[in-house]
Short mmCIF file of C-alpha atoms in Angstrom, two decimals:
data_model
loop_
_atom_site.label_atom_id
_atom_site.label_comp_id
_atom_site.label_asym_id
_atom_site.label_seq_id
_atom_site.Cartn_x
_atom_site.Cartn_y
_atom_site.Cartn_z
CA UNK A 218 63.52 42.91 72.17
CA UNK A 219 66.65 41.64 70.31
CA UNK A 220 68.29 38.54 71.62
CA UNK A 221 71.63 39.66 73.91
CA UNK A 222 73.71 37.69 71.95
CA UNK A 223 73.71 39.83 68.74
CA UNK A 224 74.94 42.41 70.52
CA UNK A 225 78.16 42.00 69.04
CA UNK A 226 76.45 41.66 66.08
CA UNK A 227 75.08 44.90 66.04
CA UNK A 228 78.03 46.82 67.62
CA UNK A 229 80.11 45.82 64.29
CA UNK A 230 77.67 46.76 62.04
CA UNK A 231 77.33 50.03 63.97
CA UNK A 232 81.03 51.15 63.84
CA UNK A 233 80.99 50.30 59.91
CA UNK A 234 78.19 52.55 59.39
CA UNK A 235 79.03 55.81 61.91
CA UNK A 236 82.57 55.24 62.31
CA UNK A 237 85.85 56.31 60.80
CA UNK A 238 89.20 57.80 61.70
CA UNK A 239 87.47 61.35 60.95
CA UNK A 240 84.06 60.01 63.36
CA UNK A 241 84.76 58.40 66.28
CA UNK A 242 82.51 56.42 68.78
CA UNK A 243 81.97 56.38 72.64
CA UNK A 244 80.40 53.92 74.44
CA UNK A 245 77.55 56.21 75.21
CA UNK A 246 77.23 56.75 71.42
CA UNK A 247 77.41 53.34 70.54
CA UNK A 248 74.38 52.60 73.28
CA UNK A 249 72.65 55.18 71.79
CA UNK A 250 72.85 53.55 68.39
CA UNK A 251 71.80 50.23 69.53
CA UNK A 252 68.57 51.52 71.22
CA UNK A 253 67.78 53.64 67.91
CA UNK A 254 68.85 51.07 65.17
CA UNK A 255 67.79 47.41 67.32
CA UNK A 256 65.51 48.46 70.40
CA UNK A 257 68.32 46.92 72.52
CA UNK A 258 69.06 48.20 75.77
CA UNK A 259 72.91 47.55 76.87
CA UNK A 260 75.03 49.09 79.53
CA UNK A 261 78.19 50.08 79.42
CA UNK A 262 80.20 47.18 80.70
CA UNK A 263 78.36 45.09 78.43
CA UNK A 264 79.63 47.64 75.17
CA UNK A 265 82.95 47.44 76.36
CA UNK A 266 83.28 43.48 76.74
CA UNK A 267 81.97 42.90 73.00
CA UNK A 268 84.32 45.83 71.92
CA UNK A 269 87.66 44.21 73.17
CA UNK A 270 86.54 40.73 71.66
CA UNK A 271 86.14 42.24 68.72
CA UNK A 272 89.35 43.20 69.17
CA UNK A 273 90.57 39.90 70.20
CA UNK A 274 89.08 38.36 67.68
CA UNK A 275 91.63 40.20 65.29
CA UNK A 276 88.57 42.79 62.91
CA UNK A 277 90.68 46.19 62.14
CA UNK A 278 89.12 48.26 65.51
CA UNK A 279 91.02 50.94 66.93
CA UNK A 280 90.34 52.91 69.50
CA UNK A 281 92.45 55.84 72.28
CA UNK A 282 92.82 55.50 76.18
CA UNK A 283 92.70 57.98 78.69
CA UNK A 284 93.53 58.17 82.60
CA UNK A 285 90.64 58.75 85.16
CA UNK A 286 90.54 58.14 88.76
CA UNK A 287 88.19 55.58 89.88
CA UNK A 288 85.66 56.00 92.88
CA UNK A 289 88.66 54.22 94.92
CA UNK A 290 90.85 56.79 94.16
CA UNK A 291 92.82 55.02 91.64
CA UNK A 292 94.42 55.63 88.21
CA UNK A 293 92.48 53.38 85.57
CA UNK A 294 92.49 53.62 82.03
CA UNK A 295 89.39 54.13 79.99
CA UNK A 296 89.08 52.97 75.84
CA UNK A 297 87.36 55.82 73.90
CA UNK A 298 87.61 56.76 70.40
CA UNK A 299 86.27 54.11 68.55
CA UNK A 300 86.12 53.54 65.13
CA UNK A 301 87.09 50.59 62.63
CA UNK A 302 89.43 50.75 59.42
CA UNK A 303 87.06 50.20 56.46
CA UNK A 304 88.37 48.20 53.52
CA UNK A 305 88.30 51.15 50.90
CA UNK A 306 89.79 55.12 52.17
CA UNK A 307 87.59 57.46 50.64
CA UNK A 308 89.37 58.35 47.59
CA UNK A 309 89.74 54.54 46.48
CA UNK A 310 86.16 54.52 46.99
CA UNK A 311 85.68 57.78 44.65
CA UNK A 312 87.95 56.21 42.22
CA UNK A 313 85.93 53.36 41.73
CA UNK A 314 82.94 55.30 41.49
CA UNK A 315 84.09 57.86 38.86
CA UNK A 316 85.08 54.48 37.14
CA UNK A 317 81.23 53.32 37.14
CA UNK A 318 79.67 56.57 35.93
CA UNK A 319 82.73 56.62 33.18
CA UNK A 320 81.58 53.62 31.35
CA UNK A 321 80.08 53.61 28.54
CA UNK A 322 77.93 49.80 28.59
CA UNK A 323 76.73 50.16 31.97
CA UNK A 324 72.79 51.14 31.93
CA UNK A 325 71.92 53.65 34.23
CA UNK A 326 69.85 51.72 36.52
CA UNK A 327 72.51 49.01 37.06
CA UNK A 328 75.12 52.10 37.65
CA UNK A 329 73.05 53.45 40.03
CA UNK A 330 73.15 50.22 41.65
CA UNK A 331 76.40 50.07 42.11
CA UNK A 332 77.39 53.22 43.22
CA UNK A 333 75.05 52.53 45.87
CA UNK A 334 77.13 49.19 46.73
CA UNK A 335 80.23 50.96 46.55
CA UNK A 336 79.21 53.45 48.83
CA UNK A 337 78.05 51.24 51.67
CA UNK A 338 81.43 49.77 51.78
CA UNK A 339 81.98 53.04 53.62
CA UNK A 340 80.43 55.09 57.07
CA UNK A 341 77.51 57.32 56.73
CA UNK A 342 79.58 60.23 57.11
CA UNK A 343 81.60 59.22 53.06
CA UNK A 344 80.21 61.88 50.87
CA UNK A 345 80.55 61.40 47.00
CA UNK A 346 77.89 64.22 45.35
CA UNK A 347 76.83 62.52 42.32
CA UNK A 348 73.62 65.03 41.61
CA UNK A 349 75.19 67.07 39.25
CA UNK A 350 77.07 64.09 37.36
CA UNK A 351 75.56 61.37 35.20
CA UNK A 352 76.27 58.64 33.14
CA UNK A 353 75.70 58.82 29.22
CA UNK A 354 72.22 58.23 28.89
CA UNK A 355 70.76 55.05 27.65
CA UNK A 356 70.80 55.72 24.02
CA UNK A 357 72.25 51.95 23.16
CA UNK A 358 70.42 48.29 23.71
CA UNK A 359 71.46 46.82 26.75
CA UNK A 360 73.19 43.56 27.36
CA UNK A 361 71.51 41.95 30.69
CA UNK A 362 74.41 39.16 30.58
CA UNK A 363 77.57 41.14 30.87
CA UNK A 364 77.78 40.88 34.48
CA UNK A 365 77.02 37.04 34.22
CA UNK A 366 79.78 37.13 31.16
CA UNK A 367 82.89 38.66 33.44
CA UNK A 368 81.87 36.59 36.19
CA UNK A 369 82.47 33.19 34.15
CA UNK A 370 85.55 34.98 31.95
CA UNK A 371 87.11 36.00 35.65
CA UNK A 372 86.49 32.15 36.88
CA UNK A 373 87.67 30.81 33.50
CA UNK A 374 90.75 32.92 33.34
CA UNK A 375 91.61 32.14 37.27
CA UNK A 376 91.15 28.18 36.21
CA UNK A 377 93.02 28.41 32.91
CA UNK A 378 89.55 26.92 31.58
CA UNK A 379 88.44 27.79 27.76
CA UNK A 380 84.99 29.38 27.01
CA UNK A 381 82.68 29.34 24.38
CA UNK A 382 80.27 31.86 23.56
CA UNK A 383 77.92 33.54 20.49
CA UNK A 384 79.62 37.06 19.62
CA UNK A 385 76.48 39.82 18.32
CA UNK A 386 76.16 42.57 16.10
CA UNK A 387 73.84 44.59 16.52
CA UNK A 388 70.42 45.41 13.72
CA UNK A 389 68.82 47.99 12.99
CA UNK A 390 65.96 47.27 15.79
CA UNK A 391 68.91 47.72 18.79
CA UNK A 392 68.75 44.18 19.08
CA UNK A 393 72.08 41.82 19.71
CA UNK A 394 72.42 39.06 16.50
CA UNK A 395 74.64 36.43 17.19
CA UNK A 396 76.79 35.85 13.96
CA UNK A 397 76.25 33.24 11.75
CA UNK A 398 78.24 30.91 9.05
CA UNK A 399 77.44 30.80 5.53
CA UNK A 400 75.07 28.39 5.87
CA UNK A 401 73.08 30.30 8.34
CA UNK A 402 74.20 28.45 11.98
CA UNK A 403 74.72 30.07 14.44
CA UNK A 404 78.49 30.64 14.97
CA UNK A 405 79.97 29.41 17.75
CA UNK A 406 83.01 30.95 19.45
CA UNK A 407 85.23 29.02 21.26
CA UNK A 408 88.70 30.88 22.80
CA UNK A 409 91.01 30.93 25.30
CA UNK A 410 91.07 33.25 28.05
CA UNK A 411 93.47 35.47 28.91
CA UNK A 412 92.83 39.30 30.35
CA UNK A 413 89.72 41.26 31.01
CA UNK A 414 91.11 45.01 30.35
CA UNK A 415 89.06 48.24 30.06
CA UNK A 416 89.64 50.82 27.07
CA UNK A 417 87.63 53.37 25.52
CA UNK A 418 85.03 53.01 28.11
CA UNK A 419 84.41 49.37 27.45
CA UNK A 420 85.54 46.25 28.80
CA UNK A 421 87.17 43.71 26.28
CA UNK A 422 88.45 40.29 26.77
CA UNK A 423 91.86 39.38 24.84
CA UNK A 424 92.20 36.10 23.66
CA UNK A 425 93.26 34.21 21.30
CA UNK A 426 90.28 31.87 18.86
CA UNK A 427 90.98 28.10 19.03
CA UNK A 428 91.61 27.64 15.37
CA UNK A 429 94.81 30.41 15.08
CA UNK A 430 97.95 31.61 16.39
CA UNK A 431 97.50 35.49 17.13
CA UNK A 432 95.23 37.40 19.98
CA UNK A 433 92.23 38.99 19.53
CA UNK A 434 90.31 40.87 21.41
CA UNK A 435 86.07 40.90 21.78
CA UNK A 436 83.93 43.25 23.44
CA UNK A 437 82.15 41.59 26.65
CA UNK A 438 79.12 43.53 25.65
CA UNK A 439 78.54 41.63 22.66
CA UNK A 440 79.34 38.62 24.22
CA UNK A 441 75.93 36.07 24.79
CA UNK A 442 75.35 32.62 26.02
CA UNK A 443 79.30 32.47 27.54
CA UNK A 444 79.43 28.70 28.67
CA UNK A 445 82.96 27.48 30.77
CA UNK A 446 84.56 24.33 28.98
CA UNK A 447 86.34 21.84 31.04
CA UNK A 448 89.23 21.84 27.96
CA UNK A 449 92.28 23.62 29.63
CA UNK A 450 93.42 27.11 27.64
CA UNK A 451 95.89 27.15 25.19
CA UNK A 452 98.85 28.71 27.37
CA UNK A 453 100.02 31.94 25.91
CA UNK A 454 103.64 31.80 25.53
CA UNK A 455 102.75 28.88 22.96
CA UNK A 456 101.11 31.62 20.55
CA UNK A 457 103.17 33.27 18.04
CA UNK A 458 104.91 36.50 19.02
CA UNK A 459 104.29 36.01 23.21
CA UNK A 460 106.87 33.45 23.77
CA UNK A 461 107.85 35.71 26.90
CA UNK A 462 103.82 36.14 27.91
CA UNK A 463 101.75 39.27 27.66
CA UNK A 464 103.36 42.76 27.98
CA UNK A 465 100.04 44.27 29.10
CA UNK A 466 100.96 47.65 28.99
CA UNK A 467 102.77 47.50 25.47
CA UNK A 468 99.93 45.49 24.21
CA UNK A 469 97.39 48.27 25.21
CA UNK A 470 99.75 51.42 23.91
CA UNK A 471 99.46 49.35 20.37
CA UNK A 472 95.77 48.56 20.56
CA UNK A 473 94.22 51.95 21.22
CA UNK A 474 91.00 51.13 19.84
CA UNK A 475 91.48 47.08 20.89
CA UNK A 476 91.78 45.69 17.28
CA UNK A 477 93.00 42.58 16.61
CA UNK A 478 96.02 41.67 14.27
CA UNK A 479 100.26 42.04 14.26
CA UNK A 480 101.95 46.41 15.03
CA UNK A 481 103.62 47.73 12.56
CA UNK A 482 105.89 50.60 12.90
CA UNK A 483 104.09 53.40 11.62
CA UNK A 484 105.79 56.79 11.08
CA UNK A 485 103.65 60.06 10.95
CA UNK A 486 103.89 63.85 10.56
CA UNK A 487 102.60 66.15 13.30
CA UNK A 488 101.37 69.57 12.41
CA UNK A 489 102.67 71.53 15.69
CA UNK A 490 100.46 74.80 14.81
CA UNK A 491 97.47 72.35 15.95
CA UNK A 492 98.37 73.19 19.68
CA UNK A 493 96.77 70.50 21.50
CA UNK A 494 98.22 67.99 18.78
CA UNK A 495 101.02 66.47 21.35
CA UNK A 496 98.85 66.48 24.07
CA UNK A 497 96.33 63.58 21.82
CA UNK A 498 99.48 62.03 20.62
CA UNK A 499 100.89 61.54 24.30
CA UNK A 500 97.16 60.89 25.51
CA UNK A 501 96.62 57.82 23.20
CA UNK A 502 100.42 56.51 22.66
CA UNK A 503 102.08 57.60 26.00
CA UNK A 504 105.85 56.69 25.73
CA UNK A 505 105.22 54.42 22.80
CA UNK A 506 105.34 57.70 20.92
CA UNK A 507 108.93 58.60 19.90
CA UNK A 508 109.24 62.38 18.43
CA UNK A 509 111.87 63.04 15.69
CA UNK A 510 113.24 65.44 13.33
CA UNK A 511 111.04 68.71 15.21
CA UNK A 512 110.94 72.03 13.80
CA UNK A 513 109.09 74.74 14.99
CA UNK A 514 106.13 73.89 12.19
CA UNK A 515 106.43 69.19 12.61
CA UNK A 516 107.49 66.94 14.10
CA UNK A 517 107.93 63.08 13.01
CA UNK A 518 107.02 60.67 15.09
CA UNK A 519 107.31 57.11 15.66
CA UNK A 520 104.77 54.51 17.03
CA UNK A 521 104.22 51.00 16.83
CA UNK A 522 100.73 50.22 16.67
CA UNK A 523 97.82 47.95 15.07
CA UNK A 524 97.23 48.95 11.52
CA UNK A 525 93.62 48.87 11.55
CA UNK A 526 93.42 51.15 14.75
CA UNK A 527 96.32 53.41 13.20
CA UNK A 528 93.26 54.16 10.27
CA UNK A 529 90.83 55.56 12.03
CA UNK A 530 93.17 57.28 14.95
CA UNK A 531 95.20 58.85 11.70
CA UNK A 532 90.88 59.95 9.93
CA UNK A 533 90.17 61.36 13.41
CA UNK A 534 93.45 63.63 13.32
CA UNK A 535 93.78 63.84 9.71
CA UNK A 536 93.92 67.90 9.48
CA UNK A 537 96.59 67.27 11.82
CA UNK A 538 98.35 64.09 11.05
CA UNK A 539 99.74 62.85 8.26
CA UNK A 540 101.18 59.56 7.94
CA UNK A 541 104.43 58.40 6.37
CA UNK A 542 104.72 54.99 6.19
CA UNK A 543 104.16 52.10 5.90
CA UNK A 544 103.13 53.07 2.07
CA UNK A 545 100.41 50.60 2.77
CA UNK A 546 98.80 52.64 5.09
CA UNK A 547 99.14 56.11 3.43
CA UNK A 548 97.74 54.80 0.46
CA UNK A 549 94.46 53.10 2.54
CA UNK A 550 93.88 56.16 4.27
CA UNK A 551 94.57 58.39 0.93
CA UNK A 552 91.89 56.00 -0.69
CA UNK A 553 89.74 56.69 2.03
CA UNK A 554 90.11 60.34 1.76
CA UNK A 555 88.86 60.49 -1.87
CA UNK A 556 85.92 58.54 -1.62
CA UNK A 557 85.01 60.72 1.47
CA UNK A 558 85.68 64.11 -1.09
CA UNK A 559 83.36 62.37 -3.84
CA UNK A 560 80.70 61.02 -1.20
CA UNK A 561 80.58 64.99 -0.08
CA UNK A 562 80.76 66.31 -3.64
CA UNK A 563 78.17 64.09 -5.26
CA UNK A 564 75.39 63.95 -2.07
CA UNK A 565 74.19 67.39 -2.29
CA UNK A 566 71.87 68.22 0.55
CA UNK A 567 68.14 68.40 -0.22
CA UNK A 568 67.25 71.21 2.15
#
C-alpha cells in the first residue's frame, strides 16, 4: 500500500496523463485511476481536498460546478470536470515533432527518443501517427556529441562565454577528422558565440573566429570536443558590418546554404516557361527577392546574397537561371559549366 501522503502526488500525475480540455476527470474516475495505477484506495472527500490544494497551490487545474441538493435538502455545489492545461496544445506538440523527424543529423534511434519525450509532455488521449512517416535513414556517421555540443553553445551564448572546439571532416571510412595545421596539429577552434539557427535540415552555429572581423557559420554536427572558456565573447556590434547587431532574418535570406563571407547584389534571369521557377525563387529568397523588367518569357531579379551559396543555388537552377552580374560570378559559374561539358564529354561510360 502507497503511503497517504502521495496522494497528491499521484492525483497530478494522473490528470497529466488522462486529462485534457477534450477528456475530463470525475472524482470517481480519478479513484479509479489511483487503485489501477498505485494500489491506493481513497474516498472521495479525500480526492476532492488534494484537488482544491492543487488548486491553491496555483498548478493550471480547471475544473466545472454543478448544483445538487444535499441529503438536508440544500443547494450545494459540486466540482466536476477535471482536467489540467498541459504546457504544449496539441499542434505545438505536432510541430515540434514534424521538426524532429525533418532533420537531417538526428539518428533514428535518438529521434525516436525524442518523439517519445515530446509526446509525454501531453495526455494519453494526444495522437500523432508516426507509422507511416520516417526519418531519412541512417546512411551518414553519427555524431554522439551534438546534443552535449548545443547544450554548452546554448550555456555559452546565454553567458556571453567563448568556446573552443575541433571542427571534422569527414574520410572516406564515415569517420569525423578533426582538421589539422600544416604541421599536422590538431587545429584548434576558438570563436565567439552568437546564434544556434536551423537551415537545410541542420543546425549551425554563427559566429565569428577569434582571429577576424566577419561571421561564420559551422555545422554543430561536425563540431567535437566543444570546451566553455571563461574569456567573455567578442560582442557583435564590434565586428565589421553589425554595428546595429544581427538582423537574423536578413542574415538567413542571404545565407541559404549558411556560407560564410560578405552579400553581394547579385542580379539573375528567370526563365518563366520553367513553371515552378518563382515558386524556388520565393521558397529560398522570400522577400529578399525583388522581380524586374517581366515579360511573359523572364523576368530579372534582384537578391542580395553570399557569393559562394549564390554558385551552387544558380548550378542547381542553371536550365532555369541565368545570372547577370556580378561578372565575377557569371564567369565562375560559366567556368564551371565547361569543365562539367568536358568532364561529360571525355568520361565515356564503360558499360
Amino acid at each position: 500500500m502507497q503511503p497517504k501522503k502521495m496522494i497528491i502526488v499521484y492525483i497530478l500525475d494522473i490528470l497529466r496523463r488522462y486529462s485534457d480540455e477534450e477528456h475530463r476527470l470525475e472524482q470517481k474516475d480519478i479513484i479509479r485511476y489511483l487503485e489501477q495505477d498505485y494500489e491506493m484506495l481513497v474516498d472521495r472527500k479525500s480526492v476532492k481536498r488534494n484537488l482544491m490544494d492543487l488548486v491553491d497551490s496555483g498548478y493550471d487545474i480547471e475544473y466545472s460546478e454543478r448544483t445538487r441538493i444535499n441529503n438536508r435538502g440544500m443547494e450545494e455545489m459540486i466540482p466536476g470536470g477535471w482536467y489540467i492545461n498541459h504546457d504544449f496544445t496539441d499542434g505545438e506538440l505536432k510541430l515540434l515533432i514534424e521538426s524532429v523527424l525533418f532533420s537531417k543529423h538526428i539518428p533514428t534511434k535518438q529521434c525516436q527518443r525524442l518523439i517519445r519525450k515530446i509526446k509525454d509532455l501531453s495526455s494519453s488521449h494526444f495522437c500523432f501517427p508516426t507509422d507511416n512517416i520516417t526519418t531519412f535513414p541512417d546512411t551518414g556517421p553519427e555524431n554522439k556529441e551534438l546534443f552535449y555540443t548545443m547544450e554548452i553553445l546554448n550555456e555559452a551564448i546565454s553567458t556571453n562565454k567563448q568556446v573552443s572546439f575541433y571542427y571534422n571532416d569527414y574520410d572516406m571510412n564515415y569517420q569525423l577528422q578533426p582538421r589539422k595545421r600544416e604541421t599536422g596539429e590538431l587545429r584548434i577552434y576558438r570563436i565567439n558565440p552568437y546564434q544556434i539557427v536551423a537551415a537545410n535540415g541542420r543546425f549551425y552555429l554563427i559566429c565569428n573566429y577569434d582571429k577576424y572581423d566577419w561571421l561564420s557559420d559551422y555545422r554543430l554536427d561536425r563540431i567535437t570536443g566543444i570546451k566553455l572558456q571563461e574569456t567573455s565573447a567578442k560582442p557583435i556590434k564590434s565586428l565589421h558590418g553589425f554595428e546595429n547587431g544581427l538582423d537574423l532574418s536578413r542574415y538567413m535570406a542571404e545565407h541559404i546554404y549558411m556560407f560564410s563571407g560578405d552579400s553581394v547584389r547579385v542580379k539573375f534571369l528567370a526563365d518563366l516557361h520553367d513553371r515552378s521557377i518563382v515558386g524556388e525563387i520565393i521558397d529560398w529568397f522570400g522577400r529578399n527577392a525583388v522581380f524586374l523588367n517581366t515579360t511573359a518569357d523572364t523576368a530579372e531579379v534582384s537578391v542580395r546574397v553570399n557569393e559562394g551559396a549564390m554558385f551552387y543555388w544558380a548550378m542547381q537552377y542553371g536550365c532555369s537561371v541565368t545570372v547577370l552580374e556580378p561578372e565575377s560570378l557569371r564567369n565562375k559559374i560559366a567556368i564551371a559549366v565547361c569543365r562539367m561539358q568536358t568532364s561529360y564529354l571525355t568520361q565515356r561510360s564503360t558499360v
